[in-house]
């Protein structure tokens, strides 16, 4: 295999609506797009690390530096992907490996779905509702959503909005994501989680940080516990399952090191009878198309968090990913992991660009 060149694009795109979760609020999205030329074929990947290291340890400026100073030079020097050298940094690493995989698929004129043996059918979704100070704001967002919803919660913004939603929509598939914001030794936090347990949630995502405390919580709640932040590998998922902390697994391809690592985790979940779904990082169309395709894997037993381009952007960097009338995503067809960026839009949103050649 020969990677002939690598380009890094640092992009900034305004979000249509601020995204507020327990780890912070984003109203503009910075992301890194990676372009490789591999054996004459173009490939694209995305590193969607957040602006600050509040979700996982990786963050935008750090990922840019580790790509620029370590991962890309190592790749070009060795012609082998990640044999030794830099450890960690799964989002940065995943962007490079996805770009190479995209180029390989394009070189073979094959789509990701074709490679995985999946039919190109519309992808059912869950709408993620941001934190808001007003219960009415949260209720309005749920009312506007077409199907299952997952509501972001944090201590102080939890039982009241969720109870109001449950009262208004007794039969709606409803989940909550706490982004690790509840401390196991804080009595008020534990009481709030026990109150949420009364609401018939489909799952409660990452109430406590880490793994072990969530296993202990699971013994006291009926609601299935879903883990997100600490599960970056099959090894971490196996540990979580062994301590009873894992009924549902949120697989974010970027967080676990790219599309290949995500496929491995979803297959592990299927084998171990753990429910799984594909989670989103507010990627541009580059990262979102391949993530959405993985939601069709047989191990993904719950709808993905990913939404259409219009949920996030006035104009995506790729051709828009659209939703059909039922709210299902219509995937791009054609070879590769998804659609490459449109050059004029990429130029508009790029704030820094670096080129590396062998
Ligand atoms: Mg989450």
Short mmCIF file of C-alpha atoms and ligand atoms in Angstrom, two decimals:
data_model
loop_
_atom_site.label_atom_id
_atom_site.label_comp_id
_atom_site.label_asym_id
_atom_site.label_seq_id
_atom_site.Cartn_x
_atom_site.Cartn_y
_atom_site.Cartn_z
CA UNK A 1 0.00 0.00 0.00
CA UNK A 2 1.28 3.47 -0.79
CA UNK A 3 -0.09 6.66 0.70
CA UNK A 4 1.19 9.30 -1.69
CA UNK A 5 -0.03 12.41 0.12
CA UNK A 6 -2.12 13.56 3.07
CA UNK A 7 -3.97 16.86 3.42
CA UNK A 8 -5.44 18.17 6.66
CA UNK A 9 -8.31 20.67 6.55
CA UNK A 10 -9.28 22.50 9.70
CA UNK A 11 -12.89 23.58 9.14
CA UNK A 12 -15.32 25.74 11.12
CA UNK A 13 -19.05 25.60 10.50
CA UNK A 14 -21.80 27.47 12.38
CA UNK A 15 -24.44 25.16 13.85
CA UNK A 16 -28.07 26.01 13.07
CA UNK A 17 -28.95 25.48 16.74
CA UNK A 18 -26.58 25.42 19.74
CA UNK A 19 -25.95 21.89 21.03
CA UNK A 20 -26.04 21.80 24.83
CA UNK A 21 -25.11 18.71 26.84
CA UNK A 22 -23.72 18.19 30.34
CA UNK A 23 -20.16 18.54 28.95
CA UNK A 24 -20.81 22.01 27.48
CA UNK A 25 -22.45 24.01 24.71
CA UNK A 26 -21.28 24.23 21.09
CA UNK A 27 -22.69 26.83 18.70
CA UNK A 28 -19.97 26.44 16.10
CA UNK A 29 -18.38 23.18 15.07
CA UNK A 30 -14.68 22.89 14.43
CA UNK A 31 -13.67 19.64 12.76
CA UNK A 32 -10.70 18.16 10.90
CA UNK A 33 -11.12 16.61 7.47
CA UNK A 34 -8.38 14.31 6.21
CA UNK A 35 -7.73 13.71 2.51
CA UNK A 36 -5.35 10.99 1.39
CA UNK A 37 -4.23 9.83 -2.02
CA UNK A 38 -3.64 6.09 -1.89
CA UNK A 39 -2.48 4.23 -4.98
CA UNK A 40 -3.99 7.01 -7.12
CA UNK A 41 -7.38 6.99 -5.35
CA UNK A 42 -8.78 9.80 -3.17
CA UNK A 43 -10.10 9.09 0.29
CA UNK A 44 -11.66 11.22 3.02
CA UNK A 45 -12.02 10.86 6.78
CA UNK A 46 -13.08 13.12 9.63
CA UNK A 47 -11.77 13.75 13.13
CA UNK A 48 -14.74 15.36 14.96
CA UNK A 49 -13.05 15.89 18.35
CA UNK A 50 -14.88 18.63 20.28
CA UNK A 51 -13.42 22.10 20.82
CA UNK A 52 -12.57 21.31 24.45
CA UNK A 53 -11.53 18.03 26.15
CA UNK A 54 -14.85 17.71 28.00
CA UNK A 55 -16.39 14.65 26.30
CA UNK A 56 -13.29 12.48 26.05
CA UNK A 57 -9.66 13.53 26.43
CA UNK A 58 -9.27 14.26 22.73
CA UNK A 59 -10.02 17.80 21.53
CA UNK A 60 -9.78 19.72 18.30
CA UNK A 61 -6.46 21.55 18.71
CA UNK A 62 -4.79 18.52 20.27
CA UNK A 63 -6.00 16.24 17.48
CA UNK A 64 -4.73 18.72 14.88
CA UNK A 65 -1.31 18.73 16.54
CA UNK A 66 -1.06 14.95 16.88
CA UNK A 67 -2.06 14.46 13.24
CA UNK A 68 0.37 17.15 12.03
CA UNK A 69 3.36 16.25 14.21
CA UNK A 70 3.02 12.48 14.70
CA UNK A 71 0.38 10.39 12.94
CA UNK A 72 0.74 11.77 9.41
CA UNK A 73 4.58 11.83 9.40
CA UNK A 74 4.63 8.28 10.82
CA UNK A 75 2.20 7.07 8.16
CA UNK A 76 4.19 8.62 5.30
CA UNK A 77 7.51 7.36 6.68
CA UNK A 78 6.46 3.77 7.29
CA UNK A 79 3.83 3.02 4.65
CA UNK A 80 2.15 0.99 7.39
CA UNK A 81 -0.76 2.26 9.40
CA UNK A 82 0.01 2.59 13.08
CA UNK A 83 2.55 -0.20 13.49
CA UNK A 84 4.14 1.10 16.68
CA UNK A 85 4.62 4.81 17.22
CA UNK A 86 1.94 7.08 18.65
CA UNK A 87 -0.60 5.52 21.01
CA UNK A 88 -4.10 6.72 21.91
CA UNK A 89 -5.88 9.54 20.02
CA UNK A 90 -8.56 7.31 18.48
CA UNK A 91 -10.43 10.17 16.75
CA UNK A 92 -7.30 11.44 14.99
CA UNK A 93 -6.19 7.89 14.18
CA UNK A 94 -9.68 6.93 12.98
CA UNK A 95 -9.81 9.87 10.57
CA UNK A 96 -6.64 8.64 8.86
CA UNK A 97 -7.67 4.99 8.75
CA UNK A 98 -11.13 5.96 7.43
CA UNK A 99 -9.55 8.09 4.69
CA UNK A 100 -7.38 5.17 3.62
CA UNK A 101 -10.31 2.78 3.70
CA UNK A 102 -12.38 5.24 1.66
CA UNK A 103 -9.62 5.43 -0.95
CA UNK A 104 -9.33 1.63 -1.06
CA UNK A 105 -13.10 1.23 -1.59
CA UNK A 106 -13.10 3.94 -4.28
CA UNK A 107 -10.14 2.27 -5.97
CA UNK A 108 -12.16 -0.95 -6.09
CA UNK A 109 -15.39 0.89 -7.08
CA UNK A 110 -17.14 -0.56 -4.04
CA UNK A 111 -19.42 1.09 -1.46
CA UNK A 112 -19.14 0.57 2.30
CA UNK A 113 -22.59 -1.01 2.31
CA UNK A 114 -21.60 -3.37 -0.49
CA UNK A 115 -18.39 -4.30 1.31
CA UNK A 116 -20.37 -5.06 4.49
CA UNK A 117 -23.06 -6.97 2.58
CA UNK A 118 -25.82 -4.54 3.59
CA UNK A 119 -28.77 -3.26 1.56
CA UNK A 120 -29.04 0.51 1.01
CA UNK A 121 -32.30 1.07 2.85
CA UNK A 122 -33.38 4.19 4.82
CA UNK A 123 -31.86 4.36 8.32
CA UNK A 124 -34.26 4.86 11.29
CA UNK A 125 -33.12 7.57 13.72
CA UNK A 126 -33.53 8.86 17.25
CA UNK A 127 -33.78 12.64 17.65
CA UNK A 128 -31.40 14.02 20.29
CA UNK A 129 -32.90 16.90 22.27
CA UNK A 130 -30.44 19.36 23.82
CA UNK A 131 -30.50 20.56 27.41
CA UNK A 132 -32.63 23.67 27.94
CA UNK A 133 -33.49 25.76 30.98
CA UNK A 134 -37.22 25.72 30.18
CA UNK A 135 -39.34 22.57 30.27
CA UNK A 136 -41.50 24.08 27.51
CA UNK A 137 -38.47 24.32 25.20
CA UNK A 138 -37.67 20.63 25.72
CA UNK A 139 -41.33 19.64 25.27
CA UNK A 140 -41.56 21.62 22.03
CA UNK A 141 -38.48 19.87 20.65
CA UNK A 142 -39.92 16.46 21.52
CA UNK A 143 -43.27 17.40 19.98
CA UNK A 144 -41.52 18.33 16.73
CA UNK A 145 -39.52 15.08 16.58
CA UNK A 146 -40.92 12.35 14.35
CA UNK A 147 -40.11 9.24 16.42
CA UNK A 148 -37.88 8.06 19.26
CA UNK A 149 -36.17 10.80 21.26
CA UNK A 150 -33.17 10.98 23.56
CA UNK A 151 -33.02 13.95 25.89
CA UNK A 152 -29.80 15.34 27.31
CA UNK A 153 -29.95 15.64 31.11
CA UNK A 154 -27.69 16.89 33.90
CA UNK A 155 -28.27 17.37 37.63
CA UNK A 156 -31.01 19.98 38.00
CA UNK A 157 -32.29 19.50 34.44
CA UNK A 158 -33.63 15.98 34.59
CA UNK A 159 -36.73 14.70 36.39
CA UNK A 160 -39.02 17.67 35.70
CA UNK A 161 -38.59 17.82 31.89
CA UNK A 162 -38.54 14.03 31.52
CA UNK A 163 -41.70 13.64 33.60
CA UNK A 164 -43.43 16.33 31.53
CA UNK A 165 -42.45 14.52 28.32
CA UNK A 166 -43.66 11.18 29.67
CA UNK A 167 -46.99 12.74 30.73
CA UNK A 168 -47.46 14.28 27.28
CA UNK A 169 -46.25 11.22 25.33
CA UNK A 170 -46.96 8.09 27.39
CA UNK A 171 -46.04 5.70 24.56
CA UNK A 172 -43.08 7.52 22.97
CA UNK A 173 -39.73 5.72 22.97
CA UNK A 174 -37.80 8.01 25.31
CA UNK A 175 -34.18 7.81 26.54
CA UNK A 176 -31.92 10.12 28.53
CA UNK A 177 -28.19 10.87 28.19
CA UNK A 178 -26.40 12.26 31.24
CA UNK A 179 -22.89 12.45 29.75
CA UNK A 180 -21.35 11.18 33.01
CA UNK A 181 -22.63 14.16 35.04
CA UNK A 182 -24.04 12.30 38.10
CA UNK A 183 -21.71 11.47 40.97
CA UNK A 184 -22.35 8.10 42.67
CA UNK A 185 -21.61 9.54 46.14
CA UNK A 186 -23.97 12.54 45.84
CA UNK A 187 -27.32 11.65 47.39
CA UNK A 188 -29.27 14.22 45.34
CA UNK A 189 -27.78 12.81 42.13
CA UNK A 190 -28.67 9.25 43.05
CA UNK A 191 -32.22 10.28 44.02
CA UNK A 192 -32.70 11.97 40.63
CA UNK A 193 -31.56 8.82 38.81
CA UNK A 194 -34.01 6.73 40.88
CA UNK A 195 -36.80 9.16 39.90
CA UNK A 196 -35.86 8.84 36.21
CA UNK A 197 -36.10 5.07 36.68
CA UNK A 198 -39.87 5.47 37.22
CA UNK A 199 -40.42 6.92 33.73
CA UNK A 200 -40.09 3.81 31.58
CA UNK A 201 -37.01 5.04 29.70
CA UNK A 202 -35.72 2.87 26.87
CA UNK A 203 -32.26 3.40 28.34
CA UNK A 204 -30.32 5.73 30.62
CA UNK A 205 -27.03 6.68 28.99
CA UNK A 206 -23.83 7.19 30.96
CA UNK A 207 -25.28 8.41 34.28
CA UNK A 208 -22.00 8.06 36.22
CA UNK A 209 -18.46 8.49 34.88
CA UNK A 210 -16.41 5.36 34.43
CA UNK A 211 -17.61 1.77 34.36
CA UNK A 212 -17.80 0.20 37.84
CA UNK A 213 -20.19 2.74 39.41
CA UNK A 214 -22.60 2.21 36.54
CA UNK A 215 -22.54 -1.54 37.18
CA UNK A 216 -23.46 -0.93 40.81
CA UNK A 217 -26.24 1.45 39.76
CA UNK A 218 -27.61 -1.12 37.30
CA UNK A 219 -28.33 -3.53 40.16
CA UNK A 220 -30.72 -0.96 41.66
CA UNK A 221 -32.51 0.31 38.51
CA UNK A 222 -34.89 -1.35 36.08
CA UNK A 223 -33.91 1.01 33.26
CA UNK A 224 -31.19 -0.48 31.02
CA UNK A 225 -27.85 1.32 31.43
CA UNK A 226 -26.16 2.49 28.25
CA UNK A 227 -22.45 3.33 28.18
CA UNK A 228 -20.77 5.80 25.85
CA UNK A 229 -17.72 7.81 26.98
CA UNK A 230 -15.50 5.08 28.55
CA UNK A 231 -16.08 2.39 25.89
CA UNK A 232 -13.27 2.88 23.38
CA UNK A 233 -12.55 -0.78 22.58
CA UNK A 234 -13.85 -4.34 22.73
CA UNK A 235 -11.66 -4.73 25.80
CA UNK A 236 -13.46 -1.88 27.61
CA UNK A 237 -16.86 -3.23 26.52
CA UNK A 238 -15.97 -6.71 27.83
CA UNK A 239 -14.96 -5.21 31.18
CA UNK A 240 -18.23 -3.24 31.36
CA UNK A 241 -20.28 -6.34 30.59
CA UNK A 242 -18.42 -8.36 33.22
CA UNK A 243 -19.39 -5.88 35.98
CA UNK A 244 -23.03 -5.63 34.84
CA UNK A 245 -22.72 -2.06 33.55
CA UNK A 246 -23.58 -2.66 29.91
CA UNK A 247 -27.11 -3.35 28.70
CA UNK A 248 -26.85 -0.92 25.77
CA UNK A 249 -23.75 0.27 23.92
CA UNK A 250 -23.43 3.61 22.15
CA UNK A 251 -20.87 3.06 19.38
CA UNK A 252 -19.47 6.32 18.06
CA UNK A 253 -17.13 5.40 15.22
CA UNK A 254 -14.89 8.42 15.85
CA UNK A 255 -14.56 7.71 19.57
CA UNK A 256 -13.49 4.09 19.04
CA UNK A 257 -10.96 4.73 16.23
CA UNK A 258 -12.92 4.78 12.99
CA UNK A 259 -15.23 2.67 10.91
CA UNK A 260 -13.26 -0.59 11.17
CA UNK A 261 -13.10 -0.44 14.97
CA UNK A 262 -16.80 0.43 15.13
CA UNK A 263 -17.75 -2.59 13.00
CA UNK A 264 -15.74 -4.78 15.38
CA UNK A 265 -17.57 -3.38 18.42
CA UNK A 266 -21.04 -3.75 16.88
CA UNK A 267 -20.24 -7.36 15.99
CA UNK A 268 -19.05 -7.93 19.55
CA UNK A 269 -22.34 -6.49 20.87
CA UNK A 270 -24.35 -8.83 18.63
CA UNK A 271 -22.38 -11.86 19.81
CA UNK A 272 -22.82 -10.88 23.46
CA UNK A 273 -26.51 -9.92 23.17
CA UNK A 274 -25.86 -6.30 24.13
CA UNK A 275 -28.18 -3.79 22.43
CA UNK A 276 -26.21 -1.27 20.39
CA UNK A 277 -26.70 1.84 18.31
CA UNK A 278 -24.49 4.23 16.37
CA UNK A 279 -24.02 7.55 18.14
CA UNK A 280 -23.17 10.89 16.57
CA UNK A 281 -20.52 13.52 17.25
CA UNK A 282 -22.14 16.26 15.14
CA UNK A 283 -19.94 15.25 12.25
CA UNK A 284 -20.03 16.90 8.87
CA UNK A 285 -21.37 14.78 6.02
CA UNK A 286 -17.90 13.20 5.65
CA UNK A 287 -18.01 11.38 8.98
CA UNK A 288 -21.78 11.10 9.24
CA UNK A 289 -22.38 9.14 6.03
CA UNK A 290 -20.13 6.24 7.02
CA UNK A 291 -21.43 6.27 10.60
CA UNK A 292 -25.03 6.17 9.36
CA UNK A 293 -24.24 3.22 7.08
CA UNK A 294 -23.00 1.25 10.11
CA UNK A 295 -26.41 1.73 11.73
CA UNK A 296 -27.66 -0.90 9.26
CA UNK A 297 -25.38 -3.59 10.76
CA UNK A 298 -27.43 -6.43 12.31
CA UNK A 299 -25.95 -5.70 15.76
CA UNK A 300 -27.45 -2.20 15.80
CA UNK A 301 -30.72 -3.05 17.53
CA UNK A 302 -31.67 0.56 18.37
CA UNK A 303 -32.00 3.57 16.05
CA UNK A 304 -28.98 5.81 15.50
CA UNK A 305 -28.60 9.28 17.02
CA UNK A 306 -27.43 10.68 13.71
CA UNK A 307 -29.64 13.18 11.93
CA UNK A 308 -29.88 14.66 8.43
CA UNK A 309 -27.59 17.55 7.43
CA UNK A 310 -30.44 20.04 7.91
CA UNK A 311 -30.55 19.28 11.63
CA UNK A 312 -27.09 20.83 12.02
CA UNK A 313 -26.11 22.99 9.06
CA UNK A 314 -27.53 25.48 6.58
CA UNK A 315 -25.17 23.80 4.13
CA UNK A 316 -23.15 20.67 4.83
CA UNK A 317 -19.64 20.25 3.45
CA UNK A 318 -20.83 17.28 1.37
CA UNK A 319 -24.06 16.95 -0.61
CA UNK A 320 -26.80 17.04 2.05
CA UNK A 321 -27.73 13.83 3.83
CA UNK A 322 -31.51 13.96 3.81
CA UNK A 323 -34.30 12.33 5.81
CA UNK A 324 -37.42 10.82 4.28
CA UNK A 325 -40.97 11.58 5.51
CA UNK A 326 -40.60 9.01 8.29
CA UNK A 327 -37.42 10.68 9.56
CA UNK A 328 -35.15 7.93 8.18
CA UNK A 329 -31.77 8.89 6.67
CA UNK A 330 -31.25 8.34 2.96
CA UNK A 331 -27.63 7.31 2.50
CA UNK A 332 -25.41 8.44 -0.36
CA UNK A 333 -24.87 5.78 -2.99
CA UNK A 334 -21.67 5.22 -4.90
CA UNK A 335 -18.23 3.93 -4.02
CA UNK A 336 -16.40 4.66 -0.79
CA UNK A 337 -17.45 5.42 2.77
CA UNK A 338 -19.74 8.29 1.70
CA UNK A 339 -19.62 11.47 -0.34
CA UNK A 340 -16.43 13.56 -0.63
CA UNK A 341 -16.69 17.28 0.26
CA UNK A 342 -17.90 19.72 -2.38
CA UNK A 343 -14.82 21.84 -3.28
CA UNK A 344 -16.54 25.25 -3.11
CA UNK A 345 -18.10 24.55 0.29
CA UNK A 346 -14.87 23.05 1.61
CA UNK A 347 -13.01 26.22 0.56
CA UNK A 348 -15.62 28.39 2.34
CA UNK A 349 -15.32 26.62 5.69
CA UNK A 350 -11.57 25.84 5.71
CA UNK A 351 -9.52 28.02 8.06
CA UNK A 352 -6.22 26.12 7.81
CA UNK A 353 -4.82 23.57 5.39
CA UNK A 354 -1.64 21.49 5.49
CA UNK A 355 -0.24 19.24 2.75
CA UNK A 356 2.22 16.39 3.32
CA UNK A 357 3.85 14.37 0.56
CA UNK A 358 5.87 11.21 0.68
MG1 LIG B 1 -23.73 9.99 25.04
#
